[in-house]
Amino acid sequence: MKNTELHGQGQSGGRVKTLLTDTLLFGLSNFGSKILIFFLTPLYTALLTIEEFGVADLINTTVQFIYPIFTLAIMEATLRYAMKKDASPRAVFNNSVLLVTLATLVLLCFQPLFGLIAPSLRTHWLVFVVTFGLFNLYLCFTNFIKGLGMTKLFAVASIVHTVALVCSNLILLLWLRWGLQGYLISIIIAYSAALVLMFLCAKMWRYMWPLLPDWKLLREMLLYSTPMIPAILAWSINTSIDKYMIIAFVGMGANGIYSAAHRVPTLLSTVTGIFLQAWQLSAIHNSEAKDEEAYYTNVYRALHVVGLCGCFVIIPLSKVFSVILFDSAYYTAWQAIPLLTISAFFSTTSGFLAAAFRAHMKPKNLFSSVAIGALVNIVLNLLLIPRFGIIGAATATAISFAVIFTVRAVSVQSLVRIRVDVWRAVPTYLLLFLSSFLITFDVPFSTVAFLASAVLILLIYYRDIVNLIRSSLAIVKGVMAKRKGGSV
């Protein structure tokens, strides 16, 4: 089959236009938001000790780790069923809000257990529970309005969330000097501001009264969402277990340094994550299209090239980012940046493939890939962290996400034949890993070796890069032509 470009005519062109429109909306909200938070990193590392930064990250990580268990992953069903024409929006929203509320109340009973596992959570228990509730309500609200097509409101809510977080950080951390407590209160303020905005602008009260569950629909939603719990939990293990194991083997301060290192690959995951949010909606809408295979393949190749280029920019500049963004106590974080960037790349490509399973209502199939990845991650963390510290954790994470991507790339073929060129992919990933290890261990001339590898990889994907540029230019020209025609 000939390689087709990303742009097209008719139905394909309309899908790409919708995908790019949604990506732009999510980009306006998320990119600016994440970049602002990214540039707050120097503030955090200057005003929080490595132990305090480690505790703050532990609270956020634990909230995201346990939410699918306590909420039964209902937010996954909120998005999918809000998009269904035969489902009542009020019933979908009511079921979601009631389950999140119940989950938060149940969590209150688990203080002794969490206090035993992590004493830091016992110290900040009330903040932890409130953050959990608001985080899940935020997911519930945002998935609901996205499902109803209110992508503009979602974009504005994300911006409000960030502005509130930045302003409260500046007041509580920089001016009042409240330290860790101020940082945690800022998170609560940010979620609350975004929720109030969505509640008012989307007139959520129309969907909340009477606040009664629809038991039949709730059962259907849970049949969709609960099979995702193992997959989401295993995914959380891949993204979070290394932090718990660093705390156990090395200490809370090392977790603070490792958490700071995670901020730099955020540049890559933010850019690609914006696209993935739009892609999830597009994949659901086009799950039965006749040319679904070509559509998935072309979009995948474009995302793949963008992800690789992001790695080529971030990895050789790891030390530079560390000097600019981190206080001197956090400087050694640069050693984890290259491999964490690779893990962000494979996380993105894995997330792209996951959309196919969700669109075809096959969430159970996601579990096998993340379960294998989680097992690899745990084993490698046990072997590598005691010897190499945060470098060992970053290595385990990168390899586990590469494993997840590989398993999904094979298993997704039963749903959609996404053409992954193995003969190009294998040498590309080997070069990427090997040259990144050279930088991580500060081998002489490692940056030169990495840049040489990058040039070789770009040559390997020359055709995809040319197609991506042509498609982008064609789309821009089409938009400009329409604007010009409309102004006449």
Coordinates of C-alpha atoms in Angstrom, one line a residue:
M1 CA 0.0 0.0 0.0
K2 CA 1.3 3.4 -0.9
N3 CA 2.2 5.8 1.8
T4 CA -0.5 8.5 1.9
E5 CA -0.1 11.9 3.4
L6 CA -1.9 13.2 6.5
H7 CA -4.1 15.6 4.6
G8 CA -6.8 14.5 2.3
Q9 CA -10.1 15.2 0.6
G10 CA -13.7 14.6 1.6
Q11 CA -14.3 12.6 4.8
S12 CA -10.6 12.2 5.5
G13 CA -9.9 15.9 5.1
G14 CA -12.9 16.7 7.4
R15 CA -11.6 14.3 10.1
V16 CA -8.1 15.9 10.0
K17 CA -9.6 19.4 10.2
T18 CA -11.6 18.4 13.3
L19 CA -8.6 16.6 14.8
L20 CA -6.4 19.7 14.3
T21 CA -9.1 22.0 15.6
D22 CA -9.5 20.0 18.8
T23 CA -5.7 19.8 19.1
L24 CA -5.5 23.6 18.7
L25 CA -8.1 24.1 21.4
F26 CA -6.4 21.7 23.8
G27 CA -3.1 23.2 22.9
L28 CA -4.1 26.8 23.7
S29 CA -5.2 25.6 27.2
N30 CA -2.6 22.9 28.0
F31 CA 0.5 24.1 26.3
G32 CA 0.4 27.6 27.9
S33 CA -0.7 26.0 31.2
K34 CA 2.1 23.4 31.3
I35 CA 4.7 25.9 30.2
L36 CA 3.8 28.2 33.0
I37 CA 4.0 25.4 35.5
F38 CA 7.3 24.3 33.9
F39 CA 8.8 27.7 34.5
L40 CA 7.7 27.6 38.1
T41 CA 10.1 24.8 38.7
P42 CA 12.9 27.2 39.7
L43 CA 10.5 28.7 42.3
Y44 CA 9.7 25.3 43.7
T45 CA 13.3 24.1 43.9
A46 CA 14.4 27.4 45.4
L47 CA 11.7 27.5 48.1
L48 CA 11.2 23.8 48.8
T49 CA 13.8 21.5 50.2
I50 CA 14.4 18.3 48.3
E51 CA 12.5 16.4 51.0
E52 CA 9.5 18.8 50.9
F53 CA 9.4 18.5 47.1
G54 CA 9.5 14.8 47.5
V55 CA 6.5 14.9 49.9
A56 CA 4.5 17.1 47.5
D57 CA 5.2 14.8 44.6
L58 CA 4.3 11.8 46.8
I59 CA 0.8 13.3 47.5
N60 CA 0.1 14.0 43.9
T61 CA 1.4 10.7 42.7
T62 CA -0.6 8.7 45.3
V63 CA -3.8 10.6 44.4
Q64 CA -3.4 9.6 40.7
F65 CA -2.3 6.1 41.7
I66 CA -5.3 5.2 43.8
Y67 CA -8.1 7.0 42.0
P68 CA -9.1 4.1 39.6
I69 CA -9.5 1.8 42.6
F70 CA -11.7 4.1 44.7
T71 CA -13.7 5.6 41.9
L72 CA -13.9 2.4 39.8
A73 CA -12.5 4.5 36.9
I74 CA -15.9 6.0 36.3
M75 CA -14.3 9.0 34.6
E76 CA -13.4 6.8 31.7
A77 CA -17.0 6.0 31.2
T78 CA -18.0 9.6 31.7
L79 CA -16.3 10.7 28.5
R80 CA -17.5 7.7 26.4
Y81 CA -21.1 7.8 27.5
A82 CA -21.4 11.6 27.4
M83 CA -20.7 11.1 23.6
K84 CA -23.4 8.5 23.2
K85 CA -26.6 9.9 21.6
D86 CA -28.9 7.3 23.4
A87 CA -27.5 8.1 26.9
S88 CA -29.0 10.8 29.1
P89 CA -26.4 13.5 29.9
R90 CA -28.0 14.1 33.3
A91 CA -27.9 10.4 34.2
V92 CA -24.2 10.2 33.0
F93 CA -23.2 13.2 35.1
N94 CA -25.2 12.2 38.1
N95 CA -23.7 8.7 38.2
S96 CA -20.2 10.1 37.9
V97 CA -20.5 12.8 40.6
L98 CA -22.2 10.4 43.0
L99 CA -19.5 7.8 42.6
V100 CA -16.7 10.3 43.0
T101 CA -18.4 11.6 46.2
L102 CA -18.8 8.1 47.6
A103 CA -15.2 7.3 46.8
T104 CA -13.9 10.4 48.6
L105 CA -16.0 9.5 51.7
V106 CA -14.7 5.9 51.6
L107 CA -11.1 7.2 51.4
L108 CA -11.5 8.9 54.8
C109 CA -11.7 5.5 56.4
F110 CA -8.3 4.5 55.1
Q111 CA -6.2 6.9 57.1
P112 CA -4.5 4.2 59.3
L113 CA -3.5 2.1 56.3
F114 CA -2.0 5.1 54.3
G115 CA -0.4 6.4 57.5
L116 CA 1.3 3.0 57.9
I117 CA 2.5 2.9 54.3
A118 CA 3.6 6.5 54.1
P119 CA 3.8 8.6 57.3
S120 CA 4.0 11.8 55.2
L121 CA 0.4 11.1 54.0
R122 CA -0.8 10.8 57.7
T123 CA 0.8 14.3 58.4
H124 CA -1.1 15.9 55.5
W125 CA -4.1 13.6 55.5
L126 CA -6.9 16.3 55.2
V127 CA -5.1 18.0 52.3
F128 CA -4.6 14.6 50.7
V129 CA -8.3 13.6 50.8
V130 CA -9.5 17.0 49.6
T131 CA -7.0 16.9 46.8
F132 CA -8.3 13.4 45.9
G133 CA -11.9 14.6 45.8
L134 CA -11.2 17.7 43.8
F135 CA -8.9 15.9 41.3
N136 CA -11.6 13.4 40.5
L137 CA -14.3 16.0 40.3
Y138 CA -12.1 17.9 37.8
L139 CA -11.7 14.7 35.7
C140 CA -15.4 14.1 35.9
F141 CA -16.3 17.7 34.8
T142 CA -13.7 17.9 32.1
N143 CA -14.6 14.5 30.6
F144 CA -18.3 15.3 30.7
I145 CA -18.0 18.7 28.9
K146 CA -15.6 17.2 26.3
G147 CA -18.1 14.4 25.7
L148 CA -20.8 17.0 25.1
G149 CA -18.5 18.9 22.6
M150 CA -17.7 21.8 24.9
T151 CA -14.0 21.8 24.0
K152 CA -13.7 25.6 24.2
L153 CA -15.0 25.6 27.7
F154 CA -12.5 22.8 28.6
A155 CA -9.7 24.9 27.1
V156 CA -10.7 27.9 29.2
A157 CA -11.1 25.8 32.4
S158 CA -7.6 24.5 31.9
I159 CA -6.3 28.0 31.6
V160 CA -8.2 29.1 34.7
H161 CA -6.8 26.2 36.6
T162 CA -3.2 27.2 35.7
V163 CA -3.7 30.9 36.4
A164 CA -5.1 30.1 39.8
L165 CA -2.2 27.7 40.5
V166 CA 0.4 30.2 39.5
C167 CA -1.1 33.2 41.4
S168 CA -1.7 31.2 44.5
N169 CA 1.9 29.8 44.3
L170 CA 3.3 33.3 44.0
I171 CA 1.2 34.5 47.0
L172 CA 1.6 31.5 49.3
L173 CA 5.1 30.5 48.4
L174 CA 7.0 33.6 47.3
W175 CA 5.2 36.2 49.4
L176 CA 3.8 34.5 52.5
R177 CA 6.6 31.8 52.5
W178 CA 4.2 29.0 53.6
G179 CA 6.5 26.4 52.1
L180 CA 5.1 22.9 51.5
Q181 CA 1.7 23.8 53.1
G182 CA 1.3 26.7 50.7
Y183 CA 2.2 24.5 47.7
L184 CA -0.5 22.0 48.7
I185 CA -3.1 24.6 49.3
S186 CA -2.4 26.1 45.9
I187 CA -3.3 22.8 44.3
I188 CA -6.7 22.9 46.1
I189 CA -7.4 26.5 45.1
A190 CA -6.5 25.7 41.4
Y191 CA -8.9 22.8 41.1
S192 CA -11.7 24.7 42.9
A193 CA -11.4 27.7 40.6
A194 CA -11.7 25.5 37.5
L195 CA -14.6 23.5 38.9
V196 CA -16.6 26.7 39.7
L197 CA -16.0 28.1 36.2
M198 CA -17.2 24.8 34.5
F199 CA -20.2 24.6 36.9
L200 CA -21.3 28.1 36.0
C201 CA -20.5 28.2 32.3
A202 CA -21.8 24.8 31.5
K203 CA -24.8 25.3 33.8
M204 CA -24.1 22.0 35.5
W205 CA -27.0 22.4 37.8
R206 CA -29.2 21.4 34.8
Y207 CA -27.6 17.9 34.9
M208 CA -27.5 17.6 38.7
W209 CA -31.1 17.8 39.7
P210 CA -32.6 15.6 40.8
L211 CA -29.3 14.1 42.1
L212 CA -30.3 10.5 41.8
P213 CA -28.4 7.6 40.2
D214 CA -29.6 5.8 37.1
W215 CA -28.9 2.2 38.2
K216 CA -29.3 0.6 34.8
L217 CA -27.0 3.1 33.2
L218 CA -24.5 3.0 36.1
R219 CA -24.2 -0.7 35.7
E220 CA -23.5 -0.2 32.0
M221 CA -21.0 2.5 32.7
L222 CA -19.2 0.3 35.3
L223 CA -19.2 -2.6 32.9
Y224 CA -17.2 -0.3 30.6
S225 CA -15.0 1.3 33.2
T226 CA -14.1 -1.4 35.7
P227 CA -12.2 -3.6 33.1
M228 CA -10.0 -0.6 32.7
I229 CA -9.0 -0.5 36.4
P230 CA -6.2 -3.1 36.1
A231 CA -4.9 -1.4 33.0
I232 CA -4.9 2.1 34.6
L233 CA -3.5 0.7 37.8
A234 CA -0.7 -1.1 35.9
W235 CA -0.1 2.1 34.0
S236 CA 0.2 3.9 37.3
I237 CA 2.7 1.3 38.5
N238 CA 4.8 2.1 35.4
T239 CA 4.7 5.9 36.1
S240 CA 4.8 5.9 39.9
I241 CA 6.2 2.7 41.4
D242 CA 9.8 3.9 40.9
K243 CA 9.1 6.9 43.1
Y244 CA 7.9 4.7 46.0
M245 CA 10.9 2.4 45.5
I246 CA 13.3 5.4 45.5
I247 CA 11.8 6.5 48.8
A248 CA 12.3 3.0 50.2
F249 CA 15.8 2.4 48.9
V250 CA 17.4 5.9 48.7
G251 CA 15.1 8.3 50.7
M252 CA 12.6 11.2 50.3
G253 CA 15.3 13.6 49.2
A254 CA 16.2 11.4 46.2
N255 CA 12.6 11.3 45.3
G256 CA 12.5 15.1 45.3
I257 CA 15.5 15.2 42.9
Y258 CA 13.9 12.5 40.7
S259 CA 10.5 14.4 40.7
A260 CA 12.4 17.5 39.6
A261 CA 14.0 15.6 36.7
H262 CA 10.5 14.6 35.6
R263 CA 9.6 18.2 34.9
V264 CA 11.9 18.5 31.9
P265 CA 10.4 15.6 29.8
T266 CA 7.1 17.3 30.5
L267 CA 7.9 19.6 27.6
L268 CA 7.6 16.5 25.3
S269 CA 4.7 14.9 27.0
T270 CA 2.8 18.2 27.0
V271 CA 3.1 18.7 23.2
T272 CA 2.2 15.1 22.4
G273 CA -0.4 14.9 25.2
I274 CA -2.3 17.8 23.8
F275 CA -2.6 15.9 20.5
L276 CA -3.6 12.6 22.3
Q277 CA -6.6 14.4 24.0
A278 CA -7.9 15.4 20.6
W279 CA -7.0 12.0 19.1
Q280 CA -9.0 10.1 21.7
L281 CA -12.2 12.0 20.5
S282 CA -11.3 11.5 16.8
A283 CA -10.6 7.7 17.3
I284 CA -14.0 7.2 18.9
H285 CA -15.8 9.2 16.2
N286 CA -14.1 7.3 13.4
S287 CA -14.0 3.8 14.8
E288 CA -16.1 2.4 12.0
A289 CA -14.7 4.4 9.1
K290 CA -13.8 2.4 5.9
D291 CA -10.3 3.9 5.7
E292 CA -9.7 3.7 9.4
E293 CA -6.4 1.8 8.8
A294 CA -4.9 4.4 6.6
Y295 CA -6.1 7.2 8.9
Y296 CA -4.5 5.6 12.0
T297 CA -1.3 4.8 10.2
N298 CA -0.8 8.3 8.8
V299 CA -1.5 10.0 12.1
Y300 CA 0.7 7.6 14.0
R301 CA 3.7 8.3 11.6
A302 CA 3.3 12.0 12.1
L303 CA 3.1 11.7 15.9
H304 CA 6.1 9.3 15.9
V305 CA 8.3 11.8 14.0
V306 CA 7.3 14.7 16.3
G307 CA 8.1 12.6 19.4
L308 CA 11.5 11.6 18.1
C309 CA 12.3 15.2 17.2
G310 CA 11.4 16.2 20.8
C311 CA 13.9 13.6 22.1
F312 CA 16.6 15.1 19.9
V313 CA 16.0 18.5 21.4
I314 CA 15.7 17.7 25.1
I315 CA 18.2 14.9 25.7
P316 CA 21.4 16.6 24.6
L317 CA 20.4 19.7 26.6
S318 CA 19.8 17.8 29.9
K319 CA 22.6 19.6 31.8
V320 CA 21.5 23.0 30.4
F321 CA 17.9 22.5 31.7
S322 CA 19.2 21.4 35.1
V323 CA 21.4 24.5 35.4
I324 CA 18.6 26.9 34.3
L325 CA 15.6 25.3 36.1
F326 CA 16.9 23.7 39.3
D327 CA 18.5 25.0 42.5
S328 CA 22.0 23.6 43.1
A329 CA 20.7 21.0 45.5
Y330 CA 18.7 19.5 42.6
Y331 CA 21.5 19.6 39.9
T332 CA 22.1 15.9 39.7
A333 CA 18.6 15.5 38.4
W334 CA 20.0 16.0 34.9
Q335 CA 21.3 12.4 34.9
A336 CA 17.7 11.0 34.8
I337 CA 16.4 13.4 32.1
P338 CA 17.6 11.5 29.0
L339 CA 15.9 8.2 29.9
L340 CA 12.8 9.9 31.3
T341 CA 12.5 11.7 28.0
I342 CA 12.6 8.3 26.2
S343 CA 9.9 7.0 28.6
A344 CA 7.8 10.0 27.7
F345 CA 8.2 9.2 24.0
F346 CA 7.1 5.6 24.4
S347 CA 4.3 6.7 26.8
T348 CA 3.0 8.9 24.0
T349 CA 3.1 6.2 21.3
S350 CA 1.5 3.7 23.7
G351 CA -1.2 6.2 24.5
F352 CA -1.9 6.7 20.8
L353 CA -2.4 2.9 20.4
A354 CA -4.6 2.8 23.5
A355 CA -7.2 5.0 21.8
A356 CA -7.9 2.3 19.3
F357 CA -8.8 -0.2 22.1
R358 CA -11.1 2.4 23.8
A359 CA -12.7 3.4 20.5
H360 CA -13.6 -0.3 19.7
M361 CA -14.9 -0.8 23.3
K362 CA -12.1 -3.3 24.0
P363 CA -10.6 -1.8 27.2
K364 CA -9.7 -5.3 28.6
N365 CA -7.1 -5.7 25.9
L366 CA -5.1 -2.8 27.3
F367 CA -4.3 -4.8 30.5
S368 CA -2.0 -7.4 29.1
S369 CA 0.5 -4.7 27.8
V370 CA 0.6 -2.6 30.9
A371 CA 0.7 -5.7 33.2
I372 CA 3.8 -7.0 31.3
G373 CA 5.3 -3.5 31.4
A374 CA 4.6 -3.2 35.2
L375 CA 6.2 -6.5 35.9
V376 CA 9.3 -5.5 33.9
N377 CA 9.4 -2.1 35.7
I378 CA 9.2 -3.6 39.2
V379 CA 11.9 -6.2 38.6
L380 CA 14.2 -3.7 37.0
N381 CA 13.6 -1.2 39.8
L382 CA 14.5 -3.8 42.4
L383 CA 17.7 -4.6 40.5
L384 CA 18.8 -1.1 39.5
I385 CA 17.7 1.4 42.1
P386 CA 19.9 0.0 45.0
R387 CA 22.9 0.2 42.7
F388 CA 22.3 3.2 40.4
G389 CA 19.7 5.3 42.4
I390 CA 17.6 7.6 40.2
I391 CA 19.4 6.5 37.0
G392 CA 18.3 3.0 37.7
A393 CA 14.7 4.1 38.2
A394 CA 14.8 6.1 35.0
T395 CA 16.2 3.2 33.1
A396 CA 13.5 0.8 34.4
T397 CA 10.8 3.3 33.4
A398 CA 12.1 3.8 29.9
I399 CA 12.5 0.1 29.2
S400 CA 9.0 -0.8 30.7
F401 CA 7.3 1.8 28.5
A402 CA 9.2 0.5 25.4
V403 CA 7.8 -3.0 26.3
I404 CA 4.3 -1.6 26.6
F405 CA 4.5 0.0 23.2
T406 CA 5.8 -3.2 21.6
V407 CA 3.1 -5.4 23.0
R408 CA 0.4 -2.9 22.0
A409 CA 1.8 -2.4 18.5
V410 CA 1.4 -6.2 18.0
S411 CA -2.0 -6.7 19.7
V412 CA -3.7 -3.6 18.2
Q413 CA -3.5 -5.2 14.7
S414 CA -6.5 -7.4 15.5
L415 CA -8.6 -4.2 15.7
V416 CA -6.8 -1.8 13.3
R417 CA -3.9 -2.6 11.1
I418 CA -1.6 0.3 12.1
R419 CA 1.5 -0.1 9.9
V420 CA 4.6 0.1 12.1
D421 CA 7.8 -0.3 10.1
V422 CA 9.8 -2.8 12.3
W423 CA 12.9 -2.6 10.1
R424 CA 13.2 1.2 10.7
A425 CA 11.9 1.2 14.3
V426 CA 14.3 -1.4 15.9
P427 CA 17.6 0.3 14.8
T428 CA 16.1 3.7 15.7
Y429 CA 15.2 2.7 19.2
L430 CA 18.5 0.9 19.8
L431 CA 20.4 4.1 18.7
L432 CA 18.2 6.2 20.9
F433 CA 18.8 4.1 24.0
L434 CA 22.5 3.6 23.5
S435 CA 23.3 7.3 22.7
S436 CA 21.2 8.4 25.7
F437 CA 23.1 6.0 28.0
L438 CA 26.3 7.7 26.9
I439 CA 24.9 11.1 27.9
T440 CA 23.5 9.8 31.2
F441 CA 26.9 8.4 32.3
D442 CA 28.7 11.5 31.0
V443 CA 30.9 9.6 28.6
P444 CA 33.4 11.9 26.7
F445 CA 32.0 13.1 23.4
S446 CA 28.6 11.6 24.3
T447 CA 26.7 14.6 23.0
V448 CA 28.5 14.4 19.6
A449 CA 27.6 10.6 19.4
F450 CA 24.0 11.4 20.3
L451 CA 23.7 14.1 17.6
A452 CA 25.2 11.8 15.1
S453 CA 22.7 9.2 16.0
A454 CA 19.9 11.8 15.7
V455 CA 21.0 12.7 12.2
L456 CA 21.0 9.1 11.2
I457 CA 17.5 8.5 12.6
L458 CA 16.2 11.6 10.8
L459 CA 17.6 10.2 7.5
I460 CA 15.8 6.9 8.3
Y461 CA 12.5 8.7 8.6
Y462 CA 13.2 11.2 5.9
R463 CA 10.1 10.2 3.9
D464 CA 7.8 10.6 6.9
I465 CA 9.3 14.0 7.8
V466 CA 8.7 15.2 4.2
N467 CA 5.1 13.9 4.2
L468 CA 4.4 15.6 7.6
I469 CA 5.8 18.9 6.3
R470 CA 3.8 18.7 3.1
S471 CA 0.6 17.8 4.9
S472 CA 1.1 20.7 7.4
L473 CA 1.7 23.2 4.7
A474 CA -1.3 21.9 2.7
I475 CA -3.5 22.3 5.8
V476 CA -2.2 25.8 6.5
K477 CA -2.7 26.9 2.9
G478 CA -6.2 25.6 2.9
V479 CA -7.0 27.5 6.1
M480 CA -5.5 30.7 4.6
A481 CA -7.3 30.3 1.3
K482 CA -10.7 29.9 3.2
R483 CA -10.0 33.1 5.2
K484 CA -9.0 34.9 2.1
G485 CA -12.1 33.8 0.3
G486 CA -14.3 34.7 3.2
S487 CA -12.9 38.2 3.4
V488 CA -13.7 39.1 -0.2

